[in-house]
mmCIF file of C-alpha atoms in Angstrom:
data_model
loop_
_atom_site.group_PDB
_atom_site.id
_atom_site.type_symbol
_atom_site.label_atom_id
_atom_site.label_comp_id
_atom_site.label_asym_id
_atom_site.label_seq_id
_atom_site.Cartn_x
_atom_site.Cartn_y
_atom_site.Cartn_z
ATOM 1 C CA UNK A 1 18.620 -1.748 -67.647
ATOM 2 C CA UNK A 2 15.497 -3.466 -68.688
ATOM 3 C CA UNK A 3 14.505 -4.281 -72.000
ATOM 4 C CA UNK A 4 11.253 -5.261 -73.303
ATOM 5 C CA UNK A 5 11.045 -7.929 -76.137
ATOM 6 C CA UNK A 6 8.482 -8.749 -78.204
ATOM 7 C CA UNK A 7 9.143 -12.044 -80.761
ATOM 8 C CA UNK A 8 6.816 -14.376 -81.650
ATOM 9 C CA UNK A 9 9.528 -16.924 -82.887
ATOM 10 C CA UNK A 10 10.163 -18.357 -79.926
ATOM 11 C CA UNK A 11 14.235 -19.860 -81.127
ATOM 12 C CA UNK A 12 15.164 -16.657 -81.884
ATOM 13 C CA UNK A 13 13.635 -14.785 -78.847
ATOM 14 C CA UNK A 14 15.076 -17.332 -76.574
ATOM 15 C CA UNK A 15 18.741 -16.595 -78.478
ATOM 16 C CA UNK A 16 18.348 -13.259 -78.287
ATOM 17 C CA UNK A 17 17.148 -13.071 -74.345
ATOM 18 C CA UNK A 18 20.194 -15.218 -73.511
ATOM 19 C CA UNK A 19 22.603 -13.095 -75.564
ATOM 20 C CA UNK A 20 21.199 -9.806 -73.927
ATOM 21 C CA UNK A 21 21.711 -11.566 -70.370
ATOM 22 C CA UNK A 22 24.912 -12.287 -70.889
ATOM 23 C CA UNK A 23 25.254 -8.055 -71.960
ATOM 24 C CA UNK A 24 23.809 -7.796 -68.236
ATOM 25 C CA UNK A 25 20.308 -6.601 -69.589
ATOM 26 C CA UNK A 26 17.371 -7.363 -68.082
ATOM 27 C CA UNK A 27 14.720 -8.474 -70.270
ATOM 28 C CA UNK A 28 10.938 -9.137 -70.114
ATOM 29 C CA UNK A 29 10.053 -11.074 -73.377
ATOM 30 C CA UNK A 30 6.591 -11.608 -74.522
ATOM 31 C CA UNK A 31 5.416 -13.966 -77.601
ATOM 32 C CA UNK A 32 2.623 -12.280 -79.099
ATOM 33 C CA UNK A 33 0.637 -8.698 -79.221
ATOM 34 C CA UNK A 34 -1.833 -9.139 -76.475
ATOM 35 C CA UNK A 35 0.923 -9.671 -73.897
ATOM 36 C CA UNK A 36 2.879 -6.952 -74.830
ATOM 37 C CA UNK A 37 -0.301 -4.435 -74.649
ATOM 38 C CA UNK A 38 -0.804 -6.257 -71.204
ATOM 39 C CA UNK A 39 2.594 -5.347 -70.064
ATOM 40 C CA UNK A 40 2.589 -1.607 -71.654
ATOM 41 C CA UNK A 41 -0.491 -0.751 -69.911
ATOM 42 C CA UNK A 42 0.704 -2.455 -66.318
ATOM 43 C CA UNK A 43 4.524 -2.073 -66.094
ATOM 44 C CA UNK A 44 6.003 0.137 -68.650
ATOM 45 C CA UNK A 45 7.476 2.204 -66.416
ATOM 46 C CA UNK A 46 9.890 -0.142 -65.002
ATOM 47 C CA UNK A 47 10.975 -0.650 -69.311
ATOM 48 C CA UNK A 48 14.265 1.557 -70.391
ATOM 49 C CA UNK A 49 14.225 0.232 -74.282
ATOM 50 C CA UNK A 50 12.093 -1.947 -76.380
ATOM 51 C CA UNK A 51 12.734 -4.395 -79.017
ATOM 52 C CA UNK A 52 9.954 -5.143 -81.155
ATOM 53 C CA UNK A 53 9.453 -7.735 -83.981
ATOM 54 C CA UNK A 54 7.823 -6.064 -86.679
ATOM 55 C CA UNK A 55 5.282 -8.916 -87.913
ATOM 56 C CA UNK A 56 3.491 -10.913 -84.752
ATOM 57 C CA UNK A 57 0.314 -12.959 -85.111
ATOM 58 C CA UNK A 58 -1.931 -11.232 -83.628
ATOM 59 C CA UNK A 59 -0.820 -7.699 -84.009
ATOM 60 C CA UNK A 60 2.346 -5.407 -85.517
ATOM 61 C CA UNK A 61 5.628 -3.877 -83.821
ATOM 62 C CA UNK A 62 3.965 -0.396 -84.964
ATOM 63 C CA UNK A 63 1.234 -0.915 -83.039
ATOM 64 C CA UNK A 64 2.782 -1.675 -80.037
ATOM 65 C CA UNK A 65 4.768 1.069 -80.973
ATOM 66 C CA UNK A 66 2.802 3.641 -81.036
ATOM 67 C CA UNK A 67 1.012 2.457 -77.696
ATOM 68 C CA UNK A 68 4.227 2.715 -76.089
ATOM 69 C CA UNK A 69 4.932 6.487 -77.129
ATOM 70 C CA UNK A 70 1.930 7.580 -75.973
ATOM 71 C CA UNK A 71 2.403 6.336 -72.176
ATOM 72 C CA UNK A 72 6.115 7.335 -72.072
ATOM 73 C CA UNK A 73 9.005 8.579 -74.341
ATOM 74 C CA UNK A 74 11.776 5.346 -74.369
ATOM 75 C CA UNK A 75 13.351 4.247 -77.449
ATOM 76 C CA UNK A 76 12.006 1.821 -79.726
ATOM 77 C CA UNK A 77 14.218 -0.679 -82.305
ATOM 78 C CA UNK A 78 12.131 -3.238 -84.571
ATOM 79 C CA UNK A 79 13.319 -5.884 -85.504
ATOM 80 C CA UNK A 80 12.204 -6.348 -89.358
ATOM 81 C CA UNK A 81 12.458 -9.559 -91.933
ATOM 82 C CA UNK A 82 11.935 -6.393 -94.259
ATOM 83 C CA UNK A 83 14.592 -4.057 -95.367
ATOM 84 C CA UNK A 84 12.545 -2.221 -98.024
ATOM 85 C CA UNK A 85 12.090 1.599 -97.437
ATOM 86 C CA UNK A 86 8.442 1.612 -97.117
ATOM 87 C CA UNK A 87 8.671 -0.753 -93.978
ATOM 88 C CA UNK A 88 11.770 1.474 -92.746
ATOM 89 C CA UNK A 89 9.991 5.014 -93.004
ATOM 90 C CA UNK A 90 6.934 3.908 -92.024
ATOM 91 C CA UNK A 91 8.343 2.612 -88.681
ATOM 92 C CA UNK A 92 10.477 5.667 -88.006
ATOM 93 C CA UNK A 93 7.362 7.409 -88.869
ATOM 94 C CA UNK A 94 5.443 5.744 -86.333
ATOM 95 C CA UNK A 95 8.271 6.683 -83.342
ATOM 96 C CA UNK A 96 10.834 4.422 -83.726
ATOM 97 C CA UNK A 97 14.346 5.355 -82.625
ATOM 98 C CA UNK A 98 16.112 2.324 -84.980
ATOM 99 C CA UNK A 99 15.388 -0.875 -87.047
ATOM 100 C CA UNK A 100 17.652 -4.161 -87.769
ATOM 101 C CA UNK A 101 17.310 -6.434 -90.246
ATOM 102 C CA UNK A 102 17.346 -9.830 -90.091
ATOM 103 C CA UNK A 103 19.419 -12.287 -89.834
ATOM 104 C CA UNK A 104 21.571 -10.146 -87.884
ATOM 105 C CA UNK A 105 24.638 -10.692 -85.008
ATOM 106 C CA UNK A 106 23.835 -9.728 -81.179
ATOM 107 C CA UNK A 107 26.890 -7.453 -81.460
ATOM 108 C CA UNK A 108 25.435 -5.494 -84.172
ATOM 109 C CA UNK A 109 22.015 -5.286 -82.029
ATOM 110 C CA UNK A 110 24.006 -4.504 -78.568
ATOM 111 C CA UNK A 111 25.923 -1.566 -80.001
ATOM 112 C CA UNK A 112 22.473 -0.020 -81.719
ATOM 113 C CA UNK A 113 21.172 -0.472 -78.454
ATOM 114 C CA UNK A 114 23.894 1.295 -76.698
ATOM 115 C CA UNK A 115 23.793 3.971 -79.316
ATOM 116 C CA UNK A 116 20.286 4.415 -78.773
ATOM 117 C CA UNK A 117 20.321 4.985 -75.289
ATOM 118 C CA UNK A 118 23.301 6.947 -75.698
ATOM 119 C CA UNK A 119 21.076 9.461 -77.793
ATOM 120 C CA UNK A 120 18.078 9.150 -75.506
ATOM 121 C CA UNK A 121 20.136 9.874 -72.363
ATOM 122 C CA UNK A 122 22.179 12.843 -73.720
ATOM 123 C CA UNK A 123 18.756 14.345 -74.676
ATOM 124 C CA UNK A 124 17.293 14.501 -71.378
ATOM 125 C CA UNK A 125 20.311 15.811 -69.555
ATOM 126 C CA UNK A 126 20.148 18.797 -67.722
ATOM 127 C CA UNK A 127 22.170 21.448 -69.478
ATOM 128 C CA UNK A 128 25.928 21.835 -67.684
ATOM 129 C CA UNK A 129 25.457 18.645 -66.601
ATOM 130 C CA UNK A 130 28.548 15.705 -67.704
ATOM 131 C CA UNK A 131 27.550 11.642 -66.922
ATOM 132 C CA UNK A 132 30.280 9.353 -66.626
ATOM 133 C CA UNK A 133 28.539 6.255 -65.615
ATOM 134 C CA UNK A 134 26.797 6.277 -62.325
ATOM 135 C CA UNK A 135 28.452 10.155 -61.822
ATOM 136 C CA UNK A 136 26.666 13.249 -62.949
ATOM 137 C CA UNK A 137 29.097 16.365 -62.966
ATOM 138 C CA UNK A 138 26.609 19.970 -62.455
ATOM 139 C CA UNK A 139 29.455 22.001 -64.115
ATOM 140 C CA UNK A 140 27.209 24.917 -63.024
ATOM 141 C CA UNK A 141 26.798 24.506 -59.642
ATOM 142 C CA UNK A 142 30.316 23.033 -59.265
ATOM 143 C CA UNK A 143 28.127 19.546 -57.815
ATOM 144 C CA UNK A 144 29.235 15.968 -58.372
ATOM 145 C CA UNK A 145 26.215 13.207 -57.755
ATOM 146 C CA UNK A 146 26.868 9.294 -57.643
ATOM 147 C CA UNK A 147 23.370 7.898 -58.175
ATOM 148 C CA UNK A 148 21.136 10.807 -57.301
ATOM 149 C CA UNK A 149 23.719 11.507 -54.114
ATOM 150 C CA UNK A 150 26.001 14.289 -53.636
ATOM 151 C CA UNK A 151 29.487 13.480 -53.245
ATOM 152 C CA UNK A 152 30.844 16.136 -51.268
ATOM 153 C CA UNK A 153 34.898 17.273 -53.330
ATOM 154 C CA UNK A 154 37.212 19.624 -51.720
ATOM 155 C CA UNK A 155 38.083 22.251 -54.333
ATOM 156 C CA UNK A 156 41.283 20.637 -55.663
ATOM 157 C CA UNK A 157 39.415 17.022 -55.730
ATOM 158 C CA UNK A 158 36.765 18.651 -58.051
ATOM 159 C CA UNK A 159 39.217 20.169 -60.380
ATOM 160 C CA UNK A 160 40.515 17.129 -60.835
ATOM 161 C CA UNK A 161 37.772 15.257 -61.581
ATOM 162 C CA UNK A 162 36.665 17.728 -63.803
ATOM 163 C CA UNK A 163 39.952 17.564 -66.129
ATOM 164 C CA UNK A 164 39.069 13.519 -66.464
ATOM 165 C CA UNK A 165 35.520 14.622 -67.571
ATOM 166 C CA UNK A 166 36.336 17.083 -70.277
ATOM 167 C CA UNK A 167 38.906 14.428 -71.709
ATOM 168 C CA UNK A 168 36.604 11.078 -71.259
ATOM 169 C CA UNK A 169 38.169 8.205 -73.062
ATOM 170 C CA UNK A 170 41.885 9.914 -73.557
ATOM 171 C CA UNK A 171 44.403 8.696 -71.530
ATOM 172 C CA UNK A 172 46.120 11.526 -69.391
ATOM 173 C CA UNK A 173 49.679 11.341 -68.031
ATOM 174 C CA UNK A 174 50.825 12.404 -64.923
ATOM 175 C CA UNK A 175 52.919 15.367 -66.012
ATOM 176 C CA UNK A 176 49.450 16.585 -68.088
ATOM 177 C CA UNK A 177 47.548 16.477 -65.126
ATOM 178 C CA UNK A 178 49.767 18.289 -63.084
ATOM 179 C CA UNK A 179 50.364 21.074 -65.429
ATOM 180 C CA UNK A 180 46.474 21.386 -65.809
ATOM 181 C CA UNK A 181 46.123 21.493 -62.329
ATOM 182 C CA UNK A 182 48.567 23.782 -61.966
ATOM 183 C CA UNK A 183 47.080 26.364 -64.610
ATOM 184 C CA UNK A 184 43.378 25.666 -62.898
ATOM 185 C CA UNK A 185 44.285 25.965 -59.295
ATOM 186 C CA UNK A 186 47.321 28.564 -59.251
ATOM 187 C CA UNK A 187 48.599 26.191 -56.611
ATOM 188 C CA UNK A 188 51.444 24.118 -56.113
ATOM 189 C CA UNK A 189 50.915 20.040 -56.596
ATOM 190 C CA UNK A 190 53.405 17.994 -56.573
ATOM 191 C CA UNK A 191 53.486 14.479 -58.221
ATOM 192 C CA UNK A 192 52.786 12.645 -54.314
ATOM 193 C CA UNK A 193 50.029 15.026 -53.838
ATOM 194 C CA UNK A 194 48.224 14.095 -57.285
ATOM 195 C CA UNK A 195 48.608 10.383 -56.000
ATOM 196 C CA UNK A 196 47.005 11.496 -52.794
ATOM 197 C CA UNK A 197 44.149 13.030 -54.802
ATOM 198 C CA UNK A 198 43.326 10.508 -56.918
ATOM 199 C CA UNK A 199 42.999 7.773 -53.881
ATOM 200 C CA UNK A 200 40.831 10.268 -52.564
ATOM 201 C CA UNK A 201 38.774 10.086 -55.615
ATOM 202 C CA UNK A 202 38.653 6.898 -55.942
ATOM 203 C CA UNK A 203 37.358 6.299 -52.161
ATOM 204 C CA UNK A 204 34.704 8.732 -53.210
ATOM 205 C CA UNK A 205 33.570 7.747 -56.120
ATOM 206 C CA UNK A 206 34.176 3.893 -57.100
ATOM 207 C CA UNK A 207 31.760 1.379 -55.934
ATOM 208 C CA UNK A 208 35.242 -0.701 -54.960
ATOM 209 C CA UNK A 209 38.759 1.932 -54.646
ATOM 210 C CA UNK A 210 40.783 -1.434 -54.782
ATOM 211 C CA UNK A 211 39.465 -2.237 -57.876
ATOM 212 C CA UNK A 212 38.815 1.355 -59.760
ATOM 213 C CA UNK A 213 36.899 1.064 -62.720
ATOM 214 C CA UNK A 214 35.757 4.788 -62.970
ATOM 215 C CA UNK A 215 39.681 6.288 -63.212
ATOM 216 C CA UNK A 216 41.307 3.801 -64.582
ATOM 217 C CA UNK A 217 45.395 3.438 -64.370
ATOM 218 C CA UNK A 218 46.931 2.668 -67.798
ATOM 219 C CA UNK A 219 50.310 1.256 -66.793
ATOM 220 C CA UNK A 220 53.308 2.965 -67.824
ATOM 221 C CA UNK A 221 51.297 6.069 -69.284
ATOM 222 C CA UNK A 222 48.990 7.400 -66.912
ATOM 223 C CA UNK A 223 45.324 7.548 -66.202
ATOM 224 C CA UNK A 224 41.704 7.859 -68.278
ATOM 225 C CA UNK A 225 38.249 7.987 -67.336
ATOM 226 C CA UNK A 226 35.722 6.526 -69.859
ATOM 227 C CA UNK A 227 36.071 4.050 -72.205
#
């Protein structure tokens, strides 16, 4: 994920690149106007989000705005000394997807950012389509995708990953999933073959099975997918 940020101070853009590092963004951060436009016109499309001071020396955060909206469609937040409403409409006005006020803590500025690109994502996602992470479920086509690949599920396999997706972020028990199972798949699975399953899931679809981070095990109460 790369961000784009534009702050003339150079303390707090230095603060702020660090802090986003450490979130495991990428950032390209620019001082002033000019090298913003430079980088908008030459390399926006590598840019996910952009954080943009509202008052820089040689230019404004809306303008840079607004040139960014017209090459592609990527969320915005400024980042504004300012919190009267003029300032604020006039910046959603001009595209923006957020604003933050100053001072302000990088946890504050990491969840809008998050939230954001929450919004953004869910917006241009096919229809029938759930994204857990790097996995993209086509609930229409019965098709589950790990970056842009197809991982190929046996029937049963895909059932079960589909019960984690409609309950992201809940933690399941082993006697739920096997009743669900049950009622999806009219066949018999027994508590050894849902362990067997769920291995086989992982080996599909984690980037490292010994060390799952896509279906998690919650000790002594089951299994969740999602935070």
């Amino acid at each position: 994920m790369k961000i784009l940020l534009v702050e003339d101070d150079r303390t707090i853009a230095s603060g702020l690149e660090y802090s986003l590092n450490q979130e495991e963004y990428e950032t390209v951060l620019c001082h002033d106007a000019a090298s913003a436009k430079e980088m908008i016109q030459n390399q926006i499309d590598e840019i996910d989000l952009c954080l943009f001071d509202l008052n820089l020396p040689d230019g404004s955060g809306y303008d840079l705005c607004a040139l960014v909206k017209k090459r592609r469609d990527i969320p915005v937040i400024f980042l504004t000394a300012f919190d009267d409403e003029v300032n604020v409409v006039m910046g959603l006005d001009m595209g923006a997807d957020d604003y933050i006020t100053k001072p302000f803590r990088i946890r504050e500025l990491v969840s809008r950012i998050k939230s954001v690109l929450r919004r953004y994502h869910r917006q241009t996602l096919p229809q029938n389509t759930i994204e857990i992470g790097n996995i993209q479920i086509n609930t229409l086509e019965g098709k589950v995708n790990k970056r842009g690949t197809e991982v190929l599920l046996t029937a049963l396999e895909y059932r079960l990953f589909l019960i984690f997706a409609n309950h992201i972020g809940q933690v399941l028990t082993r006697a739920q999933l096997l009743d669900r199972i049950w009622d999806v798949a009219g066949d018999f699975v027994n508590d050894n073959t849902l362990t067997v399953y769920i291995k086989r899931l992982r080996e599909k679809l984690e980037d490292d099975p010994q060390n799952p981070t896509l279906i998690k095990t919650i000790r002594g109460m089951g299994y969740k997918v999602g935070d």
